[in-house]
PDB file of C-alpha atoms in Angstrom:
ATOM      1  CA  ARG A   1    -104.812  85.436  55.345  1.00 42.00           C
ATOM      2  CA  ALA A   2    -105.845  84.394  58.827  1.00 45.00           C
ATOM      3  CA  VAL A   3    -109.015  85.701  60.413  1.00 48.00           C
ATOM      4  CA  THR A   4    -108.312  88.586  62.799  1.00 48.00           C
ATOM      5  CA  PRO A   5    -107.922  87.081  66.287  1.00 48.00           C
ATOM      6  CA  ALA A   6    -110.094  87.947  69.249  1.00 47.00           C
ATOM      7  CA  PRO A   7    -109.295  91.427  70.650  1.00 45.00           C
ATOM      8  CA  GLN A   8    -108.319  90.055  74.067  1.00 58.00           C
ATOM      9  CA  SER A   9    -104.933  89.143  72.626  1.00 80.00           C
ATOM     10  CA  ALA A  10    -102.823  92.026  73.896  1.00 79.00           C
ATOM     11  CA  HIS A  11     -99.833  91.087  71.743  1.00 82.00           C
ATOM     12  CA  TYR A  12    -101.697  91.318  68.426  1.00 84.00           C
ATOM     13  CA  ARG A  13    -101.384  94.433  66.260  1.00 81.00           C
ATOM     14  CA  PRO A  14    -103.790  95.087  63.355  1.00 79.00           C
ATOM     15  CA  ARG A  15    -100.740  96.073  61.315  1.00 75.00           C
ATOM     16  CA  GLY A  16     -98.019  93.537  61.812  1.00 77.00           C
ATOM     17  CA  GLY A  17     -99.917  90.711  63.490  1.00 89.00           C
ATOM     18  CA  PHE A  18     -98.706  88.904  66.586  1.00 93.00           C
ATOM     19  CA  ARG A  19     -95.552  90.199  68.230  1.00 92.00           C
ATOM     20  CA  ASN A  20     -93.228  89.128  71.019  1.00 94.00           C
ATOM     21  CA  PRO A  21     -93.696  91.634  73.860  1.00 93.00           C
ATOM     22  CA  TRP A  22     -90.118  91.390  75.133  1.00 95.00           C
ATOM     23  CA  VAL A  23     -88.217  92.530  72.022  1.00 91.00           C
ATOM     24  CA  SER A  24     -89.002  95.085  69.342  1.00 81.00           C
ATOM     25  CA  GLN A  25     -88.148  92.680  66.518  1.00 79.00           C
ATOM     26  CA  ALA A  26     -87.508  89.000  67.206  1.00 77.00           C
ATOM     27  CA  VAL A  27     -87.267  87.902  63.582  1.00 79.00           C
ATOM     28  CA  PRO A  28     -84.253  89.105  61.582  1.00 76.00           C
ATOM     29  CA  GLY A  29     -85.111  90.720  58.261  1.00 74.00           C
ATOM     30  CA  TYR A  30     -84.496  89.246  54.832  1.00 64.00           C
ATOM     31  CA  GLY A  31     -81.228  91.163  54.630  1.00 74.00           C
ATOM     32  CA  SER A  32     -79.954  89.286  57.656  1.00 70.00           C
ATOM     33  CA  LEU A  33     -81.101  86.013  56.100  1.00 70.00           C
ATOM     34  CA  LEU A  34     -79.087  86.756  52.972  1.00 72.00           C
ATOM     35  CA  LYS A  35     -76.092  87.704  55.140  1.00 73.00           C
ATOM     36  CA  TRP A  36     -76.332  84.340  56.903  1.00 70.00           C
ATOM     37  CA  MET A  37     -76.740  82.307  53.710  1.00 72.00           C
ATOM     38  CA  LEU A  38     -74.331  84.146  51.399  1.00 68.00           C
ATOM     39  CA  VAL A  39     -71.701  85.641  53.726  1.00 64.00           C
ATOM     40  CA  HIS A  40     -71.619  83.874  57.072  1.00 72.00           C
ATOM     41  CA  ARG A  41     -71.757  80.378  55.595  1.00 76.00           C
ATOM     42  CA  THR A  42     -69.102  81.080  52.988  1.00 73.00           C
ATOM     43  CA  THR A  43     -66.620  82.794  55.322  1.00 75.00           C
ATOM     44  CA  ARG A  44     -67.003  80.645  58.446  1.00 77.00           C
ATOM     45  CA  PRO A  45     -66.642  76.894  58.109  1.00 78.00           C
ATOM     46  CA  ARG A  46     -69.426  74.943  59.777  1.00 82.00           C
ATOM     47  CA  PRO A  47     -68.636  72.062  62.140  1.00 88.00           C
ATOM     48  CA  LYS A  48     -68.761  68.622  60.583  1.00 91.00           C
ATOM     49  CA  ASP A  49     -71.920  66.604  61.068  1.00 93.00           C
ATOM     50  CA  PRO A  50     -71.730  62.941  62.052  1.00 92.00           C
ATOM     51  CA  ASP A  51     -73.080  60.250  59.777  1.00 91.00           C
ATOM     52  CA  PRO A  52     -76.843  59.880  60.336  1.00 88.00           C
ATOM     53  CA  SER A  53     -76.261  56.246  61.286  1.00 88.00           C
ATOM     54  CA  VAL A  54     -74.924  57.360  64.683  1.00 88.00           C
ATOM     55  CA  PHE A  55     -78.417  58.422  65.748  1.00 91.00           C
ATOM     56  CA  PRO A  56     -80.092  55.327  67.168  1.00 92.00           C
ATOM     57  CA  ARG A  57     -83.787  54.512  67.133  1.00 95.00           C
ATOM     58  CA  VAL A  58     -85.378  52.096  69.578  1.00 96.00           C
ATOM     59  CA  ARG A  59     -88.658  50.257  69.982  1.00 95.00           C
ATOM     60  CA  SER A  60     -91.177  52.196  72.050  1.00 97.00           C
ATOM     61  CA  SER A  61     -92.675  50.909  75.292  1.00 97.00           C
ATOM     62  CA  PHE A  62     -95.704  53.172  75.662  1.00 98.00           C
ATOM     63  CA  VAL A  63     -98.958  51.542  76.761  1.00 97.00           C
ATOM     64  CA  ALA A  64    -100.654  50.036  73.698  1.00 94.00           C
ATOM     65  CA  GLN A  65    -104.092  51.555  74.330  1.00 94.00           C
ATOM     66  CA  ARG A  66    -104.183  53.939  77.288  1.00 95.00           C
ATOM     67  CA  ALA A  67    -102.091  54.211  80.439  1.00 95.00           C
ATOM     68  CA  SER A  68    -103.721  54.253  83.860  1.00 93.00           C
ATOM     69  CA  GLY A  69    -104.889  57.588  85.238  1.00 92.00           C
ATOM     70  CA  ASN A  70    -101.908  58.069  87.539  1.00 92.00           C
ATOM     71  CA  GLN A  71     -99.278  56.886  85.048  1.00 96.00           C
ATOM     72  CA  LEU A  72     -97.260  59.184  82.796  1.00 98.00           C
ATOM     73  CA  THR A  73     -95.276  58.173  79.732  1.00 98.00           C
ATOM     74  CA  VAL A  74     -93.308  60.365  77.332  1.00 98.00           C
ATOM     75  CA  THR A  75     -92.185  58.911  73.997  1.00 98.00           C
ATOM     76  CA  TRP A  76     -89.962  61.014  71.768  1.00 98.00           C
ATOM     77  CA  VAL A  77     -90.924  60.605  68.105  1.00 98.00           C
ATOM     78  CA  GLY A  78     -88.216  63.017  66.929  1.00 98.00           C
ATOM     79  CA  HIS A  79     -87.663  66.791  66.730  1.00 98.00           C
ATOM     80  CA  ALA A  80     -90.512  68.324  68.782  1.00 98.00           C
ATOM     81  CA  SER A  81     -92.941  65.460  68.123  1.00 98.00           C
ATOM     82  CA  SER A  82     -93.809  63.485  71.239  1.00 98.00           C
ATOM     83  CA  LEU A  83     -96.497  61.110  72.472  1.00 98.00           C
ATOM     84  CA  LEU A  84     -97.698  61.801  76.007  1.00 98.00           C
ATOM     85  CA  GLN A  85     -99.842  59.375  77.998  1.00 98.00           C
ATOM     86  CA  LEU A  86    -101.288  61.372  80.858  1.00 98.00           C
ATOM     87  CA  GLY A  87    -104.484  61.200  82.872  1.00 97.00           C
ATOM     88  CA  GLY A  88    -105.581  58.116  80.950  1.00 97.00           C
ATOM     89  CA  MET A  89    -105.415  60.055  77.662  1.00 98.00           C
ATOM     90  CA  ASN A  90    -103.097  59.953  74.648  1.00 98.00           C
ATOM     91  CA  VAL A  91    -101.715  63.301  73.512  1.00 98.00           C
ATOM     92  CA  LEU A  92     -99.610  64.050  70.431  1.00 98.00           C
ATOM     93  CA  VAL A  93     -97.459  67.168  70.516  1.00 98.00           C
ATOM     94  CA  ASP A  94     -96.398  68.834  67.233  1.00 98.00           C
ATOM     95  CA  PRO A  95     -96.872  65.621  65.216  1.00 98.00           C
ATOM     96  CA  MET A  96     -94.552  65.482  62.202  1.00 98.00           C
ATOM     97  CA  TRP A  97     -94.185  62.213  60.260  1.00 98.00           C
ATOM     98  CA  SER A  98     -93.088  63.497  56.844  1.00 98.00           C
ATOM     99  CA  ALA A  99     -89.672  63.005  55.267  1.00 97.00           C
ATOM    100  CA  ARG A 100     -89.023  66.751  54.808  1.00 97.00           C
ATOM    101  CA  ALA A 101     -89.814  69.854  56.843  1.00 96.00           C
ATOM    102  CA  SER A 102     -90.801  71.780  53.761  1.00 95.00           C
ATOM    103  CA  PRO A 103     -93.701  72.719  51.479  1.00 92.00           C
ATOM    104  CA  PHE A 104     -91.968  70.590  48.809  1.00 91.00           C
ATOM    105  CA  ARG A 105     -91.372  66.838  48.599  1.00 87.00           C
ATOM    106  CA  PHE A 106     -88.158  67.298  46.624  1.00 90.00           C
ATOM    107  CA  ALA A 107     -86.398  70.046  48.631  1.00 91.00           C
ATOM    108  CA  GLY A 108     -86.010  71.368  52.146  1.00 93.00           C
ATOM    109  CA  PRO A 109     -84.609  69.918  55.386  1.00 95.00           C
ATOM    110  CA  LYS A 110     -84.641  66.143  55.143  1.00 96.00           C
ATOM    111  CA  ARG A 111     -85.306  63.840  58.056  1.00 97.00           C
ATOM    112  CA  TRP A 112     -82.147  62.240  59.489  1.00 96.00           C
ATOM    113  CA  VAL A 113     -83.894  59.640  61.612  1.00 96.00           C
ATOM    114  CA  ALA A 114     -87.180  57.888  60.874  1.00 97.00           C
ATOM    115  CA  PRO A 115     -90.002  58.710  63.288  1.00 98.00           C
ATOM    116  CA  GLY A 116     -89.580  56.878  66.576  1.00 98.00           C
ATOM    117  CA  ILE A 117     -93.110  55.485  66.302  1.00 98.00           C
ATOM    118  CA  VAL A 118     -94.463  54.009  63.082  1.00 98.00           C
ATOM    119  CA  PHE A 119     -97.596  56.056  62.367  1.00 98.00           C
ATOM    120  CA  GLU A 120     -99.807  52.983  62.120  1.00 97.00           C
ATOM    121  CA  ASP A 121     -98.614  51.854  65.580  1.00 98.00           C
ATOM    122  CA  LEU A 122     -99.900  54.953  67.367  1.00 98.00           C
ATOM    123  CA  PRO A 123    -102.414  54.294  70.150  1.00 98.00           C
ATOM    124  CA  PRO A 124    -105.874  55.919  69.940  1.00 98.00           C
ATOM    125  CA  ILE A 125    -105.220  59.673  69.959  1.00 98.00           C
ATOM    126  CA  ASP A 126    -107.413  61.852  72.179  1.00 98.00           C
ATOM    127  CA  VAL A 127    -105.694  65.249  71.915  1.00 98.00           C
ATOM    128  CA  VAL A 128    -103.337  66.913  69.410  1.00 98.00           C
ATOM    129  CA  LEU A 129    -101.352  69.976  70.496  1.00 98.00           C
ATOM    130  CA  GLN A 130     -99.762  72.310  67.946  1.00 98.00           C
ATOM    131  CA  SER A 131     -97.342  75.008  69.037  1.00 98.00           C
ATOM    132  CA  HIS A 132     -97.168  77.057  65.794  1.00 98.00           C
ATOM    133  CA  ASN A 133     -97.298  76.793  62.026  1.00 97.00           C
ATOM    134  CA  HIS A 134     -93.709  76.226  60.860  1.00 98.00           C
ATOM    135  CA  TYR A 135     -93.170  73.239  58.576  1.00 98.00           C
ATOM    136  CA  ASP A 136     -91.034  71.294  61.054  1.00 98.00           C
ATOM    137  CA  HIS A 137     -93.896  71.438  63.591  1.00 98.00           C
ATOM    138  CA  LEU A 138     -97.166  71.703  61.638  1.00 98.00           C
ATOM    139  CA  ASP A 139     -97.088  69.252  58.742  1.00 98.00           C
ATOM    140  CA  ASP A 140     -99.806  69.197  56.095  1.00 98.00           C
ATOM    141  CA  ALA A 141     -99.599  65.469  55.347  1.00 98.00           C
ATOM    142  CA  THR A 142     -99.491  64.478  59.011  1.00 98.00           C
ATOM    143  CA  VAL A 143    -102.546  66.615  59.841  1.00 98.00           C
ATOM    144  CA  ARG A 144    -104.466  64.884  57.045  1.00 98.00           C
ATOM    145  CA  ARG A 145    -103.387  61.425  58.238  1.00 98.00           C
ATOM    146  CA  LEU A 146    -104.384  62.187  61.818  1.00 98.00           C
ATOM    147  CA  ALA A 147    -107.733  63.586  60.706  1.00 98.00           C
ATOM    148  CA  ARG A 148    -108.472  60.171  59.188  1.00 98.00           C
ATOM    149  CA  LYS A 149    -106.921  58.050  61.936  1.00 98.00           C
ATOM    150  CA  ALA A 150    -108.316  59.957  64.931  1.00 98.00           C
ATOM    151  CA  PRO A 151    -111.513  61.723  63.788  1.00 98.00           C
ATOM    152  CA  GLU A 152    -112.716  62.218  67.379  1.00 98.00           C
ATOM    153  CA  ALA A 153    -109.509  63.833  68.648  1.00 98.00           C
ATOM    154  CA  THR A 154    -109.568  67.336  70.097  1.00 98.00           C
ATOM    155  CA  TRP A 155    -107.058  69.736  68.541  1.00 98.00           C
ATOM    156  CA  VAL A 156    -105.607  72.500  70.719  1.00 98.00           C
ATOM    157  CA  LEU A 157    -103.997  75.330  68.753  1.00 98.00           C
ATOM    158  CA  PRO A 158    -102.702  78.877  69.189  1.00 98.00           C
ATOM    159  CA  LEU A 159    -104.902  81.640  67.821  1.00 97.00           C
ATOM    160  CA  GLY A 160    -105.474  81.668  64.085  1.00 96.00           C
ATOM    161  CA  LEU A 161    -104.835  78.016  63.147  1.00 97.00           C
ATOM    162  CA  ARG A 162    -108.364  76.566  63.249  1.00 97.00           C
ATOM    163  CA  GLY A 163    -108.887  77.115  59.531  1.00 97.00           C
ATOM    164  CA  PHE A 164    -105.664  75.302  58.648  1.00 98.00           C
ATOM    165  CA  VAL A 165    -106.670  72.030  60.319  1.00 98.00           C
ATOM    166  CA  ARG A 166    -110.324  72.262  59.265  1.00 98.00           C
ATOM    167  CA  LYS A 167    -109.305  72.544  55.596  1.00 98.00           C
ATOM    168  CA  ARG A 168    -107.270  69.360  56.009  1.00 98.00           C
ATOM    169  CA  GLY A 169    -110.111  67.246  57.296  1.00 98.00           C
ATOM    170  CA  VAL A 170    -110.144  67.719  61.075  1.00 98.00           C
ATOM    171  CA  ARG A 171    -113.744  67.271  62.259  1.00 97.00           C
ATOM    172  CA  GLY A 172    -113.335  66.930  66.028  1.00 96.00           C
ATOM    173  CA  ASP A 173    -113.332  69.791  68.510  1.00 98.00           C
ATOM    174  CA  VAL A 174    -110.812  72.534  67.737  1.00 98.00           C
ATOM    175  CA  LEU A 175    -109.798  74.903  70.541  1.00 98.00           C
ATOM    176  CA  GLU A 176    -107.786  78.048  69.821  1.00 97.00           C
ATOM    177  CA  LEU A 177    -105.970  79.518  72.827  1.00 97.00           C
ATOM    178  CA  ASP A 178    -104.187  82.751  73.576  1.00 97.00           C
ATOM    179  CA  TRP A 179    -101.282  82.792  76.034  1.00 97.00           C
ATOM    180  CA  TRP A 180    -102.452  82.019  79.577  1.00 97.00           C
ATOM    181  CA  GLU A 181    -105.810  80.702  78.377  1.00 97.00           C
ATOM    182  CA  GLU A 182    -106.914  77.312  79.737  1.00 98.00           C
ATOM    183  CA  ARG A 183    -109.378  74.624  78.700  1.00 98.00           C
ATOM    184  CA  THR A 184    -110.385  71.263  80.157  1.00 98.00           C
ATOM    185  CA  VAL A 185    -110.267  68.352  77.700  1.00 98.00           C
ATOM    186  CA  GLY A 186    -111.397  65.095  79.277  1.00 97.00           C
ATOM    187  CA  SER A 187    -109.251  64.552  82.358  1.00 97.00           C
ATOM    188  CA  LEU A 188    -106.677  67.186  81.355  1.00 98.00           C
ATOM    189  CA  ARG A 189    -106.395  70.894  82.078  1.00 98.00           C
ATOM    190  CA  ILE A 190    -104.462  72.408  79.171  1.00 98.00           C
ATOM    191  CA  ALA A 191    -103.036  75.933  79.141  1.00 98.00           C
ATOM    192  CA  ALA A 192    -101.243  77.802  76.357  1.00 98.00           C
ATOM    193  CA  THR A 193     -98.034  79.358  77.657  1.00 98.00           C
ATOM    194  CA  PRO A 194     -95.908  82.214  76.293  1.00 98.00           C
ATOM    195  CA  ALA A 195     -93.085  81.498  73.859  1.00 98.00           C
ATOM    196  CA  MET A 196     -90.705  83.782  71.964  1.00 97.00           C
ATOM    197  CA  HIS A 197     -90.832  82.879  68.296  1.00 97.00           C
ATOM    198  CA  PHE A 198     -92.811  83.807  65.159  1.00 94.00           C
ATOM    199  CA  SER A 199     -95.189  82.291  62.628  1.00 95.00           C
ATOM    200  CA  SER A 200     -95.062  82.064  58.844  1.00 93.00           C
ATOM    201  CA  ARG A 201     -95.582  79.507  56.069  1.00 94.00           C
ATOM    202  CA  ARG A 202     -95.223  81.752  53.021  1.00 89.00           C
ATOM    203  CA  VAL A 203     -94.226  85.261  51.984  1.00 85.00           C
ATOM    204  CA  GLY A 204     -96.537  87.863  53.459  1.00 83.00           C
ATOM    205  CA  ASP A 205     -98.174  85.909  56.305  1.00 87.00           C
ATOM    206  CA  ARG A 206     -95.674  86.533  59.109  1.00 89.00           C
ATOM    207  CA  GLY A 207     -97.449  87.067  62.428  1.00 90.00           C
ATOM    208  CA  ASP A 208    -100.912  86.096  61.161  1.00 94.00           C
ATOM    209  CA  THR A 209    -101.149  83.262  63.718  1.00 96.00           C
ATOM    210  CA  LEU A 210     -99.865  82.867  67.262  1.00 97.00           C
ATOM    211  CA  TRP A 211     -97.190  80.554  68.711  1.00 98.00           C
ATOM    212  CA  CYS A 212     -97.069  79.048  72.210  1.00 98.00           C
ATOM    213  CA  GLY A 213     -96.005  76.278  74.574  1.00 98.00           C
ATOM    214  CA  TYR A 214     -98.346  74.184  76.722  1.00 98.00           C
ATOM    215  CA  SER A 215     -98.941  73.122  80.296  1.00 98.00           C
ATOM    216  CA  LEU A 216    -100.868  69.885  80.858  1.00 98.00           C
ATOM    217  CA  ARG A 217    -102.265  68.876  84.249  1.00 98.00           C
ATOM    218  CA  ALA A 218    -104.121  65.618  84.935  1.00 97.00           C
ATOM    219  CA  GLU A 219    -106.654  64.965  87.699  1.00 95.00           C
ATOM    220  CA  SER A 220    -103.981  62.801  89.352  1.00 94.00           C
ATOM    221  CA  ASN A 221    -101.908  66.047  89.543  1.00 96.00           C
ATOM    222  CA  ARG A 222     -99.345  64.711  87.093  1.00 97.00           C
ATOM    223  CA  GLY A 223     -98.024  67.636  85.066  1.00 98.00           C
ATOM    224  CA  VAL A 224     -96.091  68.117  81.808  1.00 98.00           C
ATOM    225  CA  TYR A 225     -94.647  71.309  80.360  1.00 98.00           C
ATOM    226  CA  PHE A 226     -93.881  71.598  76.640  1.00 98.00           C
ATOM    227  CA  ALA A 227     -91.925  74.794  75.966  1.00 98.00           C
ATOM    228  CA  GLY A 228     -92.771  75.002  72.267  1.00 97.00           C
ATOM    229  CA  ASP A 229     -90.361  76.512  69.771  1.00 97.00           C
ATOM    230  CA  THR A 230     -88.862  79.434  71.648  1.00 98.00           C
ATOM    231  CA  GLY A 231     -86.018  81.711  72.470  1.00 98.00           C
ATOM    232  CA  PHE A 232     -85.181  82.454  76.088  1.00 98.00           C
ATOM    233  CA  HIS A 233     -87.810  84.825  77.495  1.00 98.00           C
ATOM    234  CA  PRO A 234     -88.628  86.225  80.963  1.00 97.00           C
ATOM    235  CA  GLU A 235     -91.870  84.283  81.567  1.00 98.00           C
ATOM    236  CA  PHE A 236     -90.499  80.823  82.423  1.00 98.00           C
ATOM    237  CA  ALA A 237     -90.632  81.500  86.159  1.00 98.00           C
ATOM    238  CA  ALA A 238     -94.207  82.797  85.861  1.00 98.00           C
ATOM    239  CA  ILE A 239     -95.176  79.612  84.012  1.00 98.00           C
ATOM    240  CA  GLY A 240     -93.706  77.537  86.830  1.00 98.00           C
ATOM    241  CA  GLU A 241     -95.465  79.587  89.484  1.00 98.00           C
ATOM    242  CA  ARG A 242     -98.809  79.414  87.738  1.00 98.00           C
ATOM    243  CA  TYR A 243     -98.851  75.827  86.479  1.00 98.00           C
ATOM    244  CA  GLY A 244     -96.024  73.934  88.180  1.00 97.00           C
ATOM    245  CA  PRO A 245     -94.611  71.866  89.617  1.00 97.00           C
ATOM    246  CA  PHE A 246     -94.233  69.631  86.571  1.00 98.00           C
ATOM    247  CA  ASP A 247     -93.135  66.014  86.505  1.00 98.00           C
ATOM    248  CA  VAL A 248     -91.482  66.509  83.102  1.00 98.00           C
ATOM    249  CA  ALA A 249     -90.455  69.521  81.022  1.00 98.00           C
ATOM    250  CA  LEU A 250     -89.848  69.046  77.293  1.00 99.00           C
ATOM    251  CA  MET A 251     -87.248  71.691  76.471  1.00 98.00           C
ATOM    252  CA  PRO A 252     -85.945  72.559  72.978  1.00 98.00           C
ATOM    253  CA  ILE A 253     -82.151  72.562  72.787  1.00 98.00           C
ATOM    254  CA  GLY A 254     -81.283  72.732  69.062  1.00 98.00           C
ATOM    255  CA  ALA A 255     -81.282  75.026  65.990  1.00 97.00           C
ATOM    256  CA  TYR A 256     -79.415  77.916  67.634  1.00 97.00           C
ATOM    257  CA  GLU A 257     -76.437  78.895  65.418  1.00 95.00           C
ATOM    258  CA  PRO A 258     -75.456  81.478  64.305  1.00 93.00           C
ATOM    259  CA  ARG A 259     -76.406  83.093  67.573  1.00 92.00           C
ATOM    260  CA  TRP A 260     -76.751  86.620  66.164  1.00 91.00           C
ATOM    261  CA  PHE A 261     -79.538  85.320  63.925  1.00 87.00           C
ATOM    262  CA  MET A 262     -81.208  82.724  66.154  1.00 92.00           C
ATOM    263  CA  ARG A 263     -80.982  84.200  69.666  1.00 94.00           C
ATOM    264  CA  TYR A 264     -84.611  85.367  69.796  1.00 94.00           C
ATOM    265  CA  LEU A 265     -86.011  82.306  68.003  1.00 95.00           C
ATOM    266  CA  HIS A 266     -84.377  79.249  69.587  1.00 97.00           C
ATOM    267  CA  MET A 267     -82.704  78.667  72.940  1.00 98.00           C
ATOM    268  CA  ASN A 268     -79.215  77.251  72.980  1.00 98.00           C
ATOM    269  CA  PRO A 269     -78.559  74.333  75.370  1.00 98.00           C
ATOM    270  CA  GLU A 270     -77.333  76.545  78.196  1.00 98.00           C
ATOM    271  CA  GLU A 271     -80.458  78.697  78.009  1.00 98.00           C
ATOM    272  CA  ALA A 272     -82.650  75.592  77.903  1.00 98.00           C
ATOM    273  CA  VAL A 273     -81.167  74.397  81.187  1.00 98.00           C
ATOM    274  CA  GLU A 274     -81.647  77.853  82.708  1.00 98.00           C
ATOM    275  CA  ALA A 275     -85.278  77.886  81.542  1.00 98.00           C
ATOM    276  CA  PHE A 276     -85.821  74.414  82.975  1.00 98.00           C
ATOM    277  CA  ARG A 277     -84.620  75.577  86.368  1.00 98.00           C
ATOM    278  CA  ALA A 278     -87.154  78.421  86.259  1.00 98.00           C
ATOM    279  CA  VAL A 279     -90.264  76.390  85.371  1.00 98.00           C
ATOM    280  CA  ASN A 280     -90.247  74.188  88.480  1.00 95.00           C
ATOM    281  CA  ALA A 281     -90.006  70.717  86.921  1.00 98.00           C
ATOM    282  CA  ARG A 282     -88.500  67.481  88.197  1.00 98.00           C
ATOM    283  CA  LEU A 283     -87.172  65.956  84.942  1.00 98.00           C
ATOM    284  CA  MET A 284     -85.946  67.533  81.715  1.00 98.00           C
ATOM    285  CA  VAL A 285     -86.359  65.790  78.356  1.00 98.00           C
ATOM    286  CA  PRO A 286     -84.418  67.618  75.604  1.00 98.00           C
ATOM    287  CA  ILE A 287     -86.207  67.889  72.250  1.00 98.00           C
ATOM    288  CA  HIS A 288     -85.863  69.815  68.957  1.00 98.00           C
ATOM    289  CA  TRP A 289     -82.532  68.339  67.926  1.00 98.00           C
ATOM    290  CA  GLY A 290     -81.072  65.483  65.871  1.00 96.00           C
ATOM    291  CA  THR A 291     -83.918  65.208  63.331  1.00 97.00           C
ATOM    292  CA  PHE A 292     -83.764  68.061  60.797  1.00 97.00           C
ATOM    293  CA  LYS A 293     -80.694  70.073  59.812  1.00 96.00           C
ATOM    294  CA  LEU A 294     -82.021  73.611  60.287  1.00 96.00           C
ATOM    295  CA  THR A 295     -79.045  75.701  61.424  1.00 95.00           C
ATOM    296  CA  ASP A 296     -75.257  75.711  61.593  1.00 94.00           C
ATOM    297  CA  GLU A 297     -74.308  73.749  64.716  1.00 96.00           C
ATOM    298  CA  ALA A 298     -73.340  70.088  64.275  1.00 96.00           C
ATOM    299  CA  MET A 299     -76.305  67.744  64.548  1.00 97.00           C
ATOM    300  CA  ASP A 300     -74.873  65.944  67.570  1.00 96.00           C
ATOM    301  CA  GLU A 301     -73.711  69.075  69.443  1.00 97.00           C
ATOM    302  CA  PRO A 302     -76.922  70.134  71.286  1.00 98.00           C
ATOM    303  CA  PRO A 303     -77.179  67.174  73.700  1.00 97.00           C
ATOM    304  CA  ARG A 304     -73.458  67.342  74.549  1.00 97.00           C
ATOM    305  CA  ARG A 305     -73.724  71.020  75.422  1.00 98.00           C
ATOM    306  CA  ALA A 306     -76.981  70.508  77.300  1.00 98.00           C
ATOM    307  CA  ARG A 307     -75.492  67.748  79.433  1.00 98.00           C
ATOM    308  CA  ASP A 308     -72.414  69.887  80.166  1.00 98.00           C
ATOM    309  CA  ALA A 309     -74.645  72.824  81.129  1.00 98.00           C
ATOM    310  CA  TRP A 310     -76.694  70.538  83.349  1.00 98.00           C
ATOM    311  CA  LEU A 311     -73.633  69.323  85.218  1.00 98.00           C
ATOM    312  CA  ALA A 312     -72.191  72.850  85.443  1.00 98.00           C
ATOM    313  CA  ALA A 313     -75.443  73.938  87.116  1.00 97.00           C
ATOM    314  CA  GLY A 314     -74.985  71.229  89.744  1.00 97.00           C
ATOM    315  CA  LEU A 315     -78.238  69.461  88.878  1.00 98.00           C
ATOM    316  CA  PRO A 316     -78.666  65.712  89.584  1.00 97.00           C
ATOM    317  CA  ILE A 317     -77.823  63.801  86.433  1.00 97.00           C
ATOM    318  CA  ASP A 318     -80.708  61.368  86.937  1.00 97.00           C
ATOM    319  CA  ARG A 319     -83.121  64.273  86.354  1.00 98.00           C
ATOM    320  CA  TYR A 320     -81.753  64.839  82.832  1.00 98.00           C
ATOM    321  CA  ARG A 321     -83.459  62.228  80.634  1.00 98.00           C
ATOM    322  CA  GLN A 322     -82.073  62.341  77.118  1.00 97.00           C
ATOM    323  CA  LEU A 323     -84.187  60.058  74.924  1.00 98.00           C
ATOM    324  CA  VAL A 324     -83.550  58.642  71.468  1.00 97.00           C
ATOM    325  CA  PRO A 325     -86.320  58.455  68.862  1.00 98.00           C
ATOM    326  CA  GLY A 326     -88.823  55.835  69.959  1.00 98.00           C
ATOM    327  CA  GLU A 327     -87.648  55.695  73.569  1.00 98.00           C
ATOM    328  CA  THR A 328     -90.316  55.879  76.268  1.00 98.00           C
ATOM    329  CA  LEU A 329     -89.872  57.456  79.678  1.00 98.00           C
ATOM    330  CA  THR A 330     -92.349  55.963  82.157  1.00 97.00           C
ATOM    331  CA  LEU A 331     -93.238  57.445  85.525  1.00 95.00           C
TER     332      LEU A 331
END
């Protein structure tokens, strides 16, 4: 089990681990899981998924080594995985290059689209950010590959995950952060931000480690917000007030049905747009969709609903930047 976190973490309980302060129980119990799998899915037909071939993948246009200090690029690898070039540094967010989001090679959610960047084509990596320990975000094989490819990289993690990456070969600096904690890494000021979710990789370890989003601020004042894996919570405005304005906000829009099960774990597209409006950002890049089949909505539904919610909110359409795997947004 994880080492007991530092006592300054107000949302940690010696019995029960980390908790979300806004709800008494964010994670449905195993009875609810069985209800979803055995009752809900057998009595309510799920919408039809498109053929995976409809999801395009394009060649990336990030800067081969490092972008200039005042340049910002965002390349979507797929799911939550993204490459950020900010403040002259290369940052990987929730890197996940494996074929399945699972502890097994033969079972579990299978990747629909190959990673948008071939692993060997990555530029030199300076910083790796991890939001939490679920298999679709923290991948054993990818951590090991990065430990070999980028031995000098600094890893920034929520509380409790240092041991995980150390055991898989990470030898560079490892920083564990609680919500609202900040550290300077090179030219970047990085802060861990609140998220509403949970942590677990096996039976009996729920809540042993923390989960979070991140704010990144460069010396040029370029800023990026990564919301992490999260339900809709009341701290988005506080994040914007404390760390904004952001040039780009990476907002999760998928894995939200059935709502009675997922409402405290993942935002739906309408909530993602509402959260974006609260965090004080200029552009929204939707993530956490179209890569792994995790829940019951159709794989191509999240971006349609997000775009509709964006237009219904009266926001300028040129500030909604939906990328495909491999596509690079350059500012």
